């Protein structure tokens, strides 16, 4: 199954705009592949063009949100998920301050580390990941695991 990123971006930008009570400019949020390391000060780079997933699998992606935003929420519009027939687990990415470089590929400073779920997928308990304020000049990374159920019809979704 192929899911167009414009749909996903529209869904998530709408969620951020509703949560923040303001409109979201395209430069304020960008969809990124799950394997990209998004450190503080990351630029939007080349965002994902499309999201591909097959039936009965998870596909992950990240949303880089650049402030200012108030009360960013992880609420996923139910209609958006229903149209995909899927489920999503949403995480806030926490940073770890690295003070000693471990090898030649590393660097000092903040690195993405822990994923704090909005709702714990194992115990169904709400965690303290959201809502969160993103001050001007700072960034927040939202990590999303999207599940595509086995019965989802193949096709392009937009």
PDB file of C-alpha atoms in Angstrom:
ATOM      1  CA  UNK A   1       0.000   0.000   0.000  1.00  0.00           C
ATOM      2  CA  UNK A   2       1.219   3.484  -0.768  1.00  0.00           C
ATOM      3  CA  UNK A   3       0.230   6.445   1.376  1.00  0.00           C
ATOM      4  CA  UNK A   4       1.036   9.866  -0.039  1.00  0.00           C
ATOM      5  CA  UNK A   5       2.933  12.108   2.356  1.00  0.00           C
ATOM      6  CA  UNK A   6       0.746  15.083   1.459  1.00  0.00           C
ATOM      7  CA  UNK A   7      -2.121  13.289   3.195  1.00  0.00           C
ATOM      8  CA  UNK A   8      -0.020  12.470   6.241  1.00  0.00           C
ATOM      9  CA  UNK A   9       1.439  15.992   6.352  1.00  0.00           C
ATOM     10  CA  UNK A  10      -2.034  17.488   6.053  1.00  0.00           C
ATOM     11  CA  UNK A  11      -3.330  15.274   8.864  1.00  0.00           C
ATOM     12  CA  UNK A  12      -0.475  16.073  11.205  1.00  0.00           C
ATOM     13  CA  UNK A  13      -0.264  19.772  10.346  1.00  0.00           C
ATOM     14  CA  UNK A  14      -3.981  20.014  11.010  1.00  0.00           C
ATOM     15  CA  UNK A  15      -3.478  18.252  14.345  1.00  0.00           C
ATOM     16  CA  UNK A  16      -0.666  20.638  15.297  1.00  0.00           C
ATOM     17  CA  UNK A  17      -2.642  23.661  14.156  1.00  0.00           C
ATOM     18  CA  UNK A  18      -5.667  22.586  16.185  1.00  0.00           C
ATOM     19  CA  UNK A  19      -3.552  21.804  19.243  1.00  0.00           C
ATOM     20  CA  UNK A  20      -1.577  25.023  18.977  1.00  0.00           C
ATOM     21  CA  UNK A  21      -4.527  27.229  18.104  1.00  0.00           C
ATOM     22  CA  UNK A  22      -2.642  28.727  15.148  1.00  0.00           C
ATOM     23  CA  UNK A  23      -2.025  27.981  11.522  1.00  0.00           C
ATOM     24  CA  UNK A  24       1.053  25.925  10.692  1.00  0.00           C
ATOM     25  CA  UNK A  25       3.309  27.224   7.926  1.00  0.00           C
ATOM     26  CA  UNK A  26       4.919  24.568   5.712  1.00  0.00           C
ATOM     27  CA  UNK A  27       8.370  25.492   7.049  1.00  0.00           C
ATOM     28  CA  UNK A  28       7.246  24.784  10.629  1.00  0.00           C
ATOM     29  CA  UNK A  29       6.761  21.034  10.223  1.00  0.00           C
ATOM     30  CA  UNK A  30       8.355  18.464   7.936  1.00  0.00           C
ATOM     31  CA  UNK A  31       7.831  14.741   7.448  1.00  0.00           C
ATOM     32  CA  UNK A  32      11.066  12.744   7.649  1.00  0.00           C
ATOM     33  CA  UNK A  33      12.035   9.100   7.265  1.00  0.00           C
ATOM     34  CA  UNK A  34      12.320   7.133  10.510  1.00  0.00           C
ATOM     35  CA  UNK A  35      16.048   6.454  10.003  1.00  0.00           C
ATOM     36  CA  UNK A  36      17.121  10.120   9.815  1.00  0.00           C
ATOM     37  CA  UNK A  37      18.827  11.409  13.000  1.00  0.00           C
ATOM     38  CA  UNK A  38      17.093  14.676  13.832  1.00  0.00           C
ATOM     39  CA  UNK A  39      19.315  16.583  16.259  1.00  0.00           C
ATOM     40  CA  UNK A  40      18.647  20.083  17.602  1.00  0.00           C
ATOM     41  CA  UNK A  41      19.264  22.598  14.854  1.00  0.00           C
ATOM     42  CA  UNK A  42      18.412  20.095  12.111  1.00  0.00           C
ATOM     43  CA  UNK A  43      17.075  21.724   8.993  1.00  0.00           C
ATOM     44  CA  UNK A  44      14.101  20.239   7.214  1.00  0.00           C
ATOM     45  CA  UNK A  45      16.480  18.751   4.654  1.00  0.00           C
ATOM     46  CA  UNK A  46      14.758  16.751   1.964  1.00  0.00           C
ATOM     47  CA  UNK A  47      11.492  15.543   3.452  1.00  0.00           C
ATOM     48  CA  UNK A  48       9.947  12.237   2.458  1.00  0.00           C
ATOM     49  CA  UNK A  49       8.009  12.324  -0.770  1.00  0.00           C
ATOM     50  CA  UNK A  50       5.851   9.277  -0.120  1.00  0.00           C
ATOM     51  CA  UNK A  51       5.237   6.722   2.562  1.00  0.00           C
ATOM     52  CA  UNK A  52       5.046   3.089   1.438  1.00  0.00           C
ATOM     53  CA  UNK A  53       3.613   0.278   3.531  1.00  0.00           C
ATOM     54  CA  UNK A  54       2.250  -3.187   2.911  1.00  0.00           C
ATOM     55  CA  UNK A  55      -0.676  -4.934   4.529  1.00  0.00           C
ATOM     56  CA  UNK A  56      -0.090  -6.185   8.077  1.00  0.00           C
ATOM     57  CA  UNK A  57       3.034  -4.123   8.740  1.00  0.00           C
ATOM     58  CA  UNK A  58       4.181  -1.056  10.607  1.00  0.00           C
ATOM     59  CA  UNK A  59       5.731   1.908   8.832  1.00  0.00           C
ATOM     60  CA  UNK A  60       7.443   4.608  10.865  1.00  0.00           C
ATOM     61  CA  UNK A  61       8.115   8.262  10.148  1.00  0.00           C
ATOM     62  CA  UNK A  62       9.089  11.404  12.036  1.00  0.00           C
ATOM     63  CA  UNK A  63       7.678  14.907  12.115  1.00  0.00           C
ATOM     64  CA  UNK A  64      10.143  17.711  12.812  1.00  0.00           C
ATOM     65  CA  UNK A  65       8.259  20.635  14.354  1.00  0.00           C
ATOM     66  CA  UNK A  66      10.032  23.980  14.654  1.00  0.00           C
ATOM     67  CA  UNK A  67       8.588  26.388  17.229  1.00  0.00           C
ATOM     68  CA  UNK A  68       6.963  28.435  18.373  1.00  0.00           C
ATOM     69  CA  UNK A  69       3.980  26.207  19.195  1.00  0.00           C
ATOM     70  CA  UNK A  70       1.939  25.995  22.373  1.00  0.00           C
ATOM     71  CA  UNK A  71       0.347  22.790  23.654  1.00  0.00           C
ATOM     72  CA  UNK A  72       1.400  20.486  20.835  1.00  0.00           C
ATOM     73  CA  UNK A  73      -0.814  17.433  21.129  1.00  0.00           C
ATOM     74  CA  UNK A  74      -0.491  13.936  19.711  1.00  0.00           C
ATOM     75  CA  UNK A  75      -4.188  13.610  18.980  1.00  0.00           C
ATOM     76  CA  UNK A  76      -4.657  11.724  15.730  1.00  0.00           C
ATOM     77  CA  UNK A  77      -7.896  12.601  13.978  1.00  0.00           C
ATOM     78  CA  UNK A  78     -10.052   9.461  14.043  1.00  0.00           C
ATOM     79  CA  UNK A  79     -11.346  10.089  10.529  1.00  0.00           C
ATOM     80  CA  UNK A  80      -7.783  10.140   9.168  1.00  0.00           C
ATOM     81  CA  UNK A  81      -6.949   6.764  10.683  1.00  0.00           C
ATOM     82  CA  UNK A  82     -10.289   5.301   9.631  1.00  0.00           C
ATOM     83  CA  UNK A  83      -9.611   6.289   6.027  1.00  0.00           C
ATOM     84  CA  UNK A  84      -6.334   4.370   6.182  1.00  0.00           C
ATOM     85  CA  UNK A  85      -7.823   1.528   8.175  1.00  0.00           C
ATOM     86  CA  UNK A  86      -4.805   1.744  10.457  1.00  0.00           C
ATOM     87  CA  UNK A  87      -3.663   2.464  13.951  1.00  0.00           C
ATOM     88  CA  UNK A  88      -0.899   4.787  15.113  1.00  0.00           C
ATOM     89  CA  UNK A  89       1.363   4.909  18.137  1.00  0.00           C
ATOM     90  CA  UNK A  90       2.720   8.427  18.628  1.00  0.00           C
ATOM     91  CA  UNK A  91       5.896   9.200  20.575  1.00  0.00           C
ATOM     92  CA  UNK A  92       7.750  12.318  21.661  1.00  0.00           C
ATOM     93  CA  UNK A  93      11.444  11.913  21.033  1.00  0.00           C
ATOM     94  CA  UNK A  94      13.577  12.860  24.072  1.00  0.00           C
ATOM     95  CA  UNK A  95      17.175  14.011  23.790  1.00  0.00           C
ATOM     96  CA  UNK A  96      20.229  12.765  25.687  1.00  0.00           C
ATOM     97  CA  UNK A  97      23.195  15.077  26.295  1.00  0.00           C
ATOM     98  CA  UNK A  98      26.400  13.319  25.204  1.00  0.00           C
ATOM     99  CA  UNK A  99      29.438  14.692  27.042  1.00  0.00           C
ATOM    100  CA  UNK A 100      32.049  12.148  25.867  1.00  0.00           C
ATOM    101  CA  UNK A 101      32.446  11.098  22.253  1.00  0.00           C
ATOM    102  CA  UNK A 102      32.522   7.297  21.993  1.00  0.00           C
ATOM    103  CA  UNK A 103      34.017   6.998  18.486  1.00  0.00           C
ATOM    104  CA  UNK A 104      34.927   8.978  15.363  1.00  0.00           C
ATOM    105  CA  UNK A 105      31.315   8.997  14.125  1.00  0.00           C
ATOM    106  CA  UNK A 106      29.918  10.579  17.275  1.00  0.00           C
ATOM    107  CA  UNK A 107      29.683  14.174  18.421  1.00  0.00           C
ATOM    108  CA  UNK A 108      29.044  16.086  21.610  1.00  0.00           C
ATOM    109  CA  UNK A 109      25.672  17.585  22.410  1.00  0.00           C
ATOM    110  CA  UNK A 110      22.074  16.451  22.293  1.00  0.00           C
ATOM    111  CA  UNK A 111      21.201  13.219  20.478  1.00  0.00           C
ATOM    112  CA  UNK A 112      17.797  11.580  20.016  1.00  0.00           C
ATOM    113  CA  UNK A 113      17.361   8.728  22.464  1.00  0.00           C
ATOM    114  CA  UNK A 114      14.172   7.787  24.301  1.00  0.00           C
ATOM    115  CA  UNK A 115      10.766   7.498  22.658  1.00  0.00           C
ATOM    116  CA  UNK A 116       8.052   8.491  25.137  1.00  0.00           C
ATOM    117  CA  UNK A 117       4.638   7.226  23.996  1.00  0.00           C
ATOM    118  CA  UNK A 118       1.531   9.368  24.197  1.00  0.00           C
ATOM    119  CA  UNK A 119      -0.333   6.235  25.316  1.00  0.00           C
ATOM    120  CA  UNK A 120       1.690   3.212  26.377  1.00  0.00           C
ATOM    121  CA  UNK A 121       0.937   0.514  23.764  1.00  0.00           C
ATOM    122  CA  UNK A 122       1.403  -2.326  26.284  1.00  0.00           C
ATOM    123  CA  UNK A 123      -0.481  -1.034  29.326  1.00  0.00           C
ATOM    124  CA  UNK A 124      -2.797   1.488  27.608  1.00  0.00           C
ATOM    125  CA  UNK A 125      -1.764   4.185  30.104  1.00  0.00           C
ATOM    126  CA  UNK A 126      -1.399   7.842  29.155  1.00  0.00           C
ATOM    127  CA  UNK A 127       2.183   9.066  29.577  1.00  0.00           C
ATOM    128  CA  UNK A 128       3.503  12.618  30.012  1.00  0.00           C
ATOM    129  CA  UNK A 129       4.771  12.967  26.440  1.00  0.00           C
ATOM    130  CA  UNK A 130       2.108  15.489  25.361  1.00  0.00           C
ATOM    131  CA  UNK A 131       0.985  18.248  25.330  1.00  0.00           C
ATOM    132  CA  UNK A 132       4.275  20.098  25.066  1.00  0.00           C
ATOM    133  CA  UNK A 133       5.315  23.660  24.228  1.00  0.00           C
ATOM    134  CA  UNK A 134       7.942  24.216  21.539  1.00  0.00           C
ATOM    135  CA  UNK A 135       9.618  27.608  22.106  1.00  0.00           C
ATOM    136  CA  UNK A 136      10.705  29.785  19.189  1.00  0.00           C
ATOM    137  CA  UNK A 137      13.943  28.528  17.682  1.00  0.00           C
ATOM    138  CA  UNK A 138      13.601  25.063  19.234  1.00  0.00           C
ATOM    139  CA  UNK A 139      12.464  21.815  17.669  1.00  0.00           C
ATOM    140  CA  UNK A 140      10.346  18.846  18.657  1.00  0.00           C
ATOM    141  CA  UNK A 141      10.492  15.446  16.996  1.00  0.00           C
ATOM    142  CA  UNK A 142       7.322  13.358  16.923  1.00  0.00           C
ATOM    143  CA  UNK A 143       7.898   9.713  15.990  1.00  0.00           C
ATOM    144  CA  UNK A 144       4.941   7.769  14.577  1.00  0.00           C
ATOM    145  CA  UNK A 145       4.440   4.022  14.084  1.00  0.00           C
ATOM    146  CA  UNK A 146       1.562   3.511  11.657  1.00  0.00           C
ATOM    147  CA  UNK A 147       0.046   0.007  11.456  1.00  0.00           C
ATOM    148  CA  UNK A 148      -1.653  -1.099   8.240  1.00  0.00           C
ATOM    149  CA  UNK A 149      -4.114  -3.935   9.020  1.00  0.00           C
ATOM    150  CA  UNK A 150      -4.160  -7.156   6.944  1.00  0.00           C
ATOM    151  CA  UNK A 151      -7.484  -6.349   5.255  1.00  0.00           C
ATOM    152  CA  UNK A 152      -6.513  -2.936   3.912  1.00  0.00           C
ATOM    153  CA  UNK A 153      -7.122  -2.720   0.151  1.00  0.00           C
ATOM    154  CA  UNK A 154      -4.027  -2.021  -1.926  1.00  0.00           C
ATOM    155  CA  UNK A 155      -3.794   1.352  -3.605  1.00  0.00           C
ATOM    156  CA  UNK A 156      -2.601   4.931  -3.386  1.00  0.00           C
ATOM    157  CA  UNK A 157      -4.160   6.940  -0.572  1.00  0.00           C
ATOM    158  CA  UNK A 158      -4.106  10.723  -0.627  1.00  0.00           C
TER     159      UNK A 158
END
